[in-house]
Short mmCIF file of C-alpha atoms in Angstrom, two decimals:
data_model
loop_
_atom_site.label_atom_id
_atom_site.label_comp_id
_atom_site.label_asym_id
_atom_site.label_seq_id
_atom_site.Cartn_x
_atom_site.Cartn_y
_atom_site.Cartn_z
CA MET A 226 -49.29 20.99 121.15
CA LYS A 227 -50.31 17.50 121.59
CA LYS A 228 -47.72 14.73 121.82
CA ILE A 229 -49.69 11.86 120.08
CA LEU A 230 -51.12 12.57 116.16
CA VAL A 231 -53.69 9.72 114.75
CA VAL A 232 -53.67 9.35 111.19
CA PHE A 233 -56.27 7.32 109.50
CA TYR A 234 -58.06 6.20 106.16
CA SER A 235 -61.50 5.33 106.30
CA ARG A 236 -63.40 4.23 103.12
CA THR A 237 -66.69 3.22 105.34
CA GLY A 238 -66.36 4.81 108.15
CA ILE A 239 -65.40 1.88 110.84
CA THR A 240 -61.79 3.18 110.83
CA ARG A 241 -62.94 6.56 111.46
CA LYS A 242 -65.10 5.91 114.36
CA ILE A 243 -62.11 3.82 115.94
CA ALA A 244 -59.70 6.75 115.04
CA GLU A 245 -61.85 9.37 116.66
CA ALA A 246 -62.66 7.24 119.62
CA ILE A 247 -58.68 6.99 120.63
CA ALA A 248 -58.37 10.59 119.92
CA ARG A 249 -60.58 11.23 122.51
CA TYR A 250 -59.32 8.92 124.91
CA GLY A 251 -55.73 10.43 124.46
CA ASP A 252 -56.39 13.70 123.67
CA CYS A 253 -54.87 13.46 120.47
CA ASP A 254 -54.49 15.39 116.97
CA LEU A 255 -56.42 13.34 114.53
CA GLU A 256 -55.87 13.44 110.96
CA ALA A 257 -57.83 12.05 107.78
CA ILE A 258 -55.94 10.90 104.70
CA SER A 259 -57.64 11.60 101.56
CA ASP A 260 -56.35 10.45 97.94
CA GLY A 261 -59.36 11.93 96.48
CA LEU A 262 -60.79 8.76 94.62
CA ASP A 263 -63.88 7.50 94.50
CA ARG A 264 -63.80 4.20 96.03
CA THR A 265 -67.58 3.51 96.23
CA GLY A 266 -69.54 0.60 95.23
CA THR A 267 -68.29 -2.55 93.56
CA LEU A 268 -65.76 -1.17 91.23
CA GLY A 269 -64.26 1.17 94.30
CA TYR A 270 -64.11 -2.15 96.34
CA TRP A 271 -61.97 -3.75 93.54
CA ARG A 272 -59.73 -0.91 93.23
CA CYS A 273 -58.86 -1.13 97.01
CA GLY A 274 -58.07 -4.66 96.86
CA TYR A 275 -56.10 -4.58 93.74
CA GLU A 276 -54.13 -1.17 95.22
CA ALA A 277 -53.37 -3.39 98.12
CA LEU A 278 -52.40 -6.33 96.66
CA THR A 279 -50.00 -4.85 94.26
CA LYS A 280 -48.89 -2.46 96.99
CA LYS A 281 -50.06 0.92 95.12
CA CYS A 282 -49.08 4.43 96.63
CA PRO A 283 -51.80 6.56 95.07
CA ASP A 284 -51.05 10.42 95.58
CA ILE A 285 -52.87 11.80 98.37
CA VAL A 286 -53.87 15.13 100.25
CA THR A 287 -51.62 17.47 101.69
CA LEU A 288 -51.31 17.04 105.35
CA ILE A 289 -52.25 19.52 107.99
CA HIS A 290 -50.40 18.20 110.87
CA ASP A 291 -46.68 17.40 110.85
CA PRO A 292 -45.95 13.78 111.94
CA ALA A 293 -42.29 14.76 113.05
CA ASN A 294 -43.58 17.08 115.68
CA TYR A 295 -45.37 14.12 117.68
CA ALA A 296 -44.05 11.47 120.29
CA VAL A 297 -46.29 9.25 118.87
CA VAL A 298 -47.77 9.02 115.60
CA VAL A 299 -50.65 6.34 115.37
CA VAL A 300 -51.74 5.06 112.31
CA GLY A 301 -55.19 3.48 111.22
CA THR A 302 -56.11 1.62 108.58
CA PRO A 303 -58.76 -0.91 106.88
CA VAL A 304 -57.65 -4.38 106.07
CA TRP A 305 -57.63 -4.77 101.97
CA ALA A 306 -56.76 -8.28 101.25
CA SER A 307 -54.74 -8.78 103.96
CA HIS A 308 -52.44 -5.33 103.44
CA MET A 309 -52.99 -1.80 104.84
CA ALA A 310 -55.04 0.69 102.49
CA SER A 311 -53.21 1.83 99.73
CA PRO A 312 -53.22 5.82 101.27
CA ILE A 313 -52.06 4.97 104.47
CA ARG A 314 -49.04 3.03 102.44
CA SER A 315 -48.62 6.50 100.49
CA PHE A 316 -48.75 8.23 104.04
CA ILE A 317 -46.01 5.74 105.53
CA ALA A 318 -43.98 5.72 102.45
CA GLY A 319 -44.05 9.85 102.38
CA HIS A 320 -43.72 10.35 106.11
CA GLY A 321 -42.71 7.10 107.92
CA GLY A 322 -39.39 8.50 108.05
CA GLU A 323 -39.90 11.20 110.74
CA PHE A 324 -42.11 9.00 113.19
CA LYS A 325 -40.13 9.19 116.71
CA SER A 326 -42.46 6.30 117.77
CA VAL A 327 -45.34 4.57 115.59
CA ALA A 328 -48.26 2.72 116.59
CA ALA A 329 -51.22 1.23 114.51
CA PHE A 330 -54.59 -0.10 114.63
CA CYS A 331 -56.56 -1.93 111.99
CA THR A 332 -60.37 -2.69 111.23
CA MET A 333 -61.14 -5.61 109.43
CA GLY A 334 -64.45 -7.48 108.20
CA GLY A 335 -62.83 -10.82 107.95
CA SER A 336 -59.26 -11.67 108.56
CA GLY A 337 -55.49 -10.38 107.65
CA GLY A 338 -55.26 -7.67 110.91
CA GLU A 339 -52.06 -8.87 112.08
CA ALA A 340 -50.12 -8.91 108.47
CA ALA A 341 -51.43 -5.64 108.07
CA LEU A 342 -50.41 -4.29 111.11
CA ASN A 343 -46.75 -6.01 110.46
CA GLU A 344 -46.52 -4.26 106.93
CA ILE A 345 -47.30 -0.96 108.83
CA GLY A 346 -44.30 -1.41 111.29
CA ALA A 347 -41.85 -2.89 108.38
CA LEU A 348 -42.62 0.12 106.16
CA CYS A 349 -42.01 2.08 109.10
CA GLY A 350 -38.64 0.55 109.79
CA LYS A 351 -39.89 0.42 113.54
CA SER A 352 -41.57 -1.76 116.11
CA LEU A 353 -45.08 -1.03 116.65
CA ALA A 354 -45.24 0.70 120.65
CA ALA A 355 -48.79 -0.64 120.17
CA ARG A 356 -50.89 -2.51 118.21
CA MET A 357 -54.97 -3.41 117.91
CA VAL A 358 -57.07 -5.38 115.81
CA LEU A 359 -60.75 -5.11 115.53
CA THR A 360 -63.33 -6.67 113.64
CA ASP A 361 -66.13 -4.46 111.90
CA ARG A 362 -68.71 -6.96 114.05
CA GLN A 363 -66.74 -6.07 117.44
CA ILE A 364 -67.09 -2.17 116.49
CA SER A 365 -70.77 -2.58 115.38
CA ASP A 366 -71.74 -4.58 118.58
CA GLY A 367 -69.53 -2.39 120.91
CA GLN A 368 -67.15 -5.17 122.01
CA TYR A 369 -64.08 -2.94 121.14
CA ARG A 370 -64.08 -0.70 124.45
CA GLU A 371 -61.57 -2.94 126.71
CA GLN A 372 -59.12 -3.42 123.72
CA LEU A 373 -59.53 0.53 122.95
CA GLU A 374 -58.58 1.12 126.53
CA LYS A 375 -55.59 -0.83 126.77
CA PHE A 376 -54.42 0.50 123.43
CA ALA A 377 -54.77 4.07 124.89
CA ALA A 378 -53.04 3.28 128.07
CA THR A 379 -49.97 1.77 126.13
CA LEU A 380 -49.89 5.10 124.01
CA GLU A 381 -50.46 7.33 127.41
CA ARG A 382 -47.22 5.26 128.91
CA LYS A 383 -45.21 5.41 125.71
CA VAL A 384 -45.54 9.37 125.72
CA LEU A 385 -44.93 9.52 129.59
CA LEU A 386 -42.10 7.08 129.61
CA PRO A 387 -40.21 7.35 126.11
CA THR A 388 -37.94 4.73 125.39
CA GLY A 389 -36.19 6.09 122.29
#
């Protein structure tokens, strides 16, 4: 079994792209979170913002991987109104207590990335072992690779030299 699990939610595919890159770089298991809701179009966009602002926890589909079996769980989320995506909130609310160590990354069109990452750490009750904020523009321009390498190297050190 691999030592790192990358768990992510992606509405548009941008967060998925980065989660897959992390998983390839670090030879990690990968788990996409799904809530089965239609989040497309204008109404879907507004639903996302409303749920983020009101800190909703929608039901999510049962996981394939057990987060308790990994040395590090990497949580990936888009930023919705300066908050984590509501399906990620549901995932952490249900499994955050099982994390031995947690790292997080977010993707965003505008701002609020650091606030979203701080929110993830607070909900998990742990300091983030690694963190990365990427804008959609950095991703579309391919200007994220250096940050990705630093993030992955930090994860690798965490697995090789666990601190608790």
